[in-house]
Amino acid sequence: MNHELTLVIDFGAQYSQLIARRVRECSVYSEIVPYTASAEEIIGRQPKAIILSGGPASVYAEGAPRIDPAIFEAGIPILGICYGMQLTSHLLGGQVTRAGRREYGFAQMQAEACPLFDQFGQELQVWMSHGDAVHQLPPGFVSIGRTDNAPVAAMAHFEKQIYGVQFHPEVAHTRRGTEIIRNFLYRVAGCRGDWTIASFIDEAVARIRAQVGGGRAICGLSGGVDSSVAAALVHWAIGDNLTCIFVDHGLLRQGEVEQVVETFGHHLGVRLVHVDAARRFLGQLAGVADPERKRKIIGNEFIRVFEEEAAKVGDARFLVQGTIYPDVVESGTATAATIKTHHNVGGLPEDMVLELVEPLRELFKDEVRAVGRQLGLPEEMVGRHPFPGPGLAIRVIGEITGEKLEILRAADHIFISELRQAGLYDQVWQAFAVLTDTRSVGVMGDERTYGWTIALRAVESSDAMTADWSRLPYEFLGRVSNRIVNEVAGVNRVVYDITSKPPATIEWE
């Protein structure tokens, strides 16, 4: 389990996770650590390379995040990105100033021949997002890239193997960005690339067996990709000592209960207990409109149901969850702000008695799918669109009622059915309908109506950390809209969400 390690030091950037993911795409294992980690802790882990993330601060601002300069003297290859480059310059004797003009978006960089930009040619399209810039290089550094607005768009100290780039190679907008990261890992840091999905599975199985031992575990199974892969992985590790608990909280999509029971109970040979707790959950959610309260109520109630069921399954002490990295990040970390609390992270009760087993906690969604395929799960399960644990509770905006849930189920079923029929389902990352809390005037059959507005959402992504809205054909959207307003009572208007993430999130709540 002694993989080559790259540490990503996080200065509060929402894209730190993308950096870690890009490193893993290069077959090098990566972990994110907060900038508050000591030099002894970082150096003691013997990383092959260190990457300093971007961040929202200015290096001169009061309380701006710092690292111990001793890290730069440890002989470990370092790559600073955006704020990471500015901090490197600042700490090593350079000068950082407010840029004459903020640089945000695409830029053409003139690149110098060096290990970082090997065989790229002289011009490279990059993605910039910065207000500060390196004005004077630290001693021993040279400029290896420039744009019209940034004379030092990239820098290097070749002898110490310390590099900095003002742009963001981790985002898809920087062409050949992953190749830049790969060049740093292989040509500068000398990595071999020994981290694969197969090796992750072997190590995850070993960790699960070490944690659970001969004990019994239950798995909170929703039927979604994450919980399904987590269940398969833990079942691989401990066999029949795992029992999956499928809780119908009354917030599932049309036909979901039957599909999950059929797939897991009959096809995969996993022990499955189906708990109908719809009345219980909906009772707790009655009158609740705030999305954070919804998530916390659902997270708390899930745990209570699992605790009750665990007592019936040979006194199980462990709870398996399909928590993945984006869940953890959006729920808030030591250096990242809380975007929204996920029911399986920040929504857990403090007094829960079950010990968590979260084998996918450090993986991104695309990596989770790869694990599922490696384990032999059927493509119709691994390729399913993500579905949130709180279910339709966060797709009904405002107070939840039985009537609203039925309206949303019907509209969502039409949307997804039409996507499949048109061959578009596998071309989008995630698609769903939202029942907004907006009603508007309409005309149907020469009579005035005052009905609900359904919002359709479809996005393209690879990791759920960023997403772009899907350009679905107008004819298709028109067909879906016509079906919904004609077939779903109470709806007289359909809109399409064309907002990317960021600034929005994928789900509305």
Short mmCIF file of N, CA and C in Angstrom, two decimals, residues 21 33 91 144 181 292 333 409-410 432 450 462 485:
data_model
loop_
_atom_site.label_atom_id
_atom_site.label_comp_id
_atom_site.label_asym_id
_atom_site.label_seq_id
_atom_site.Cartn_x
_atom_site.Cartn_y
_atom_site.Cartn_z
N ARG A 21 -7.85 15.09 -8.58
CA ARG A 21 -8.41 14.17 -9.57
C ARG A 21 -7.53 14.08 -10.81
N VAL A 33 -4.43 18.02 1.65
CA VAL A 33 -4.19 18.37 3.04
C VAL A 33 -4.38 19.88 3.20
N LEU A 91 7.02 34.05 -0.51
CA LEU A 91 7.79 33.46 0.59
C LEU A 91 9.27 33.32 0.24
N ILE A 144 8.99 31.26 -17.46
CA ILE A 144 8.87 30.24 -18.52
C ILE A 144 7.56 30.37 -19.27
N ILE A 181 0.26 18.79 -15.88
CA ILE A 181 0.36 18.12 -14.58
C ILE A 181 1.12 16.81 -14.72
N GLU A 292 -31.76 23.13 4.06
CA GLU A 292 -30.79 22.60 5.03
C GLU A 292 -31.49 21.80 6.12
N THR A 333 -15.21 21.71 4.59
CA THR A 333 -13.99 21.11 5.10
C THR A 333 -13.22 22.17 5.87
N ARG A 409 -43.10 13.32 -9.50
CA ARG A 409 -42.80 11.97 -10.01
C ARG A 409 -43.25 11.82 -11.45
N ALA A 410 -44.45 12.29 -11.73
CA ALA A 410 -45.01 12.14 -13.08
C ALA A 410 -44.21 12.96 -14.09
N PHE A 432 -33.11 15.77 -14.48
CA PHE A 432 -34.22 15.60 -13.55
C PHE A 432 -35.17 16.79 -13.67
N TYR A 450 -54.22 28.32 -12.91
CA TYR A 450 -53.19 28.88 -12.02
C TYR A 450 -52.42 27.69 -11.49
N SER A 462 -18.07 15.39 -15.39
CA SER A 462 -17.32 14.15 -15.25
C SER A 462 -17.06 13.82 -13.79
N VAL A 485 -47.35 19.32 -19.58
CA VAL A 485 -48.51 20.18 -19.31
C VAL A 485 -49.81 19.48 -19.70
#
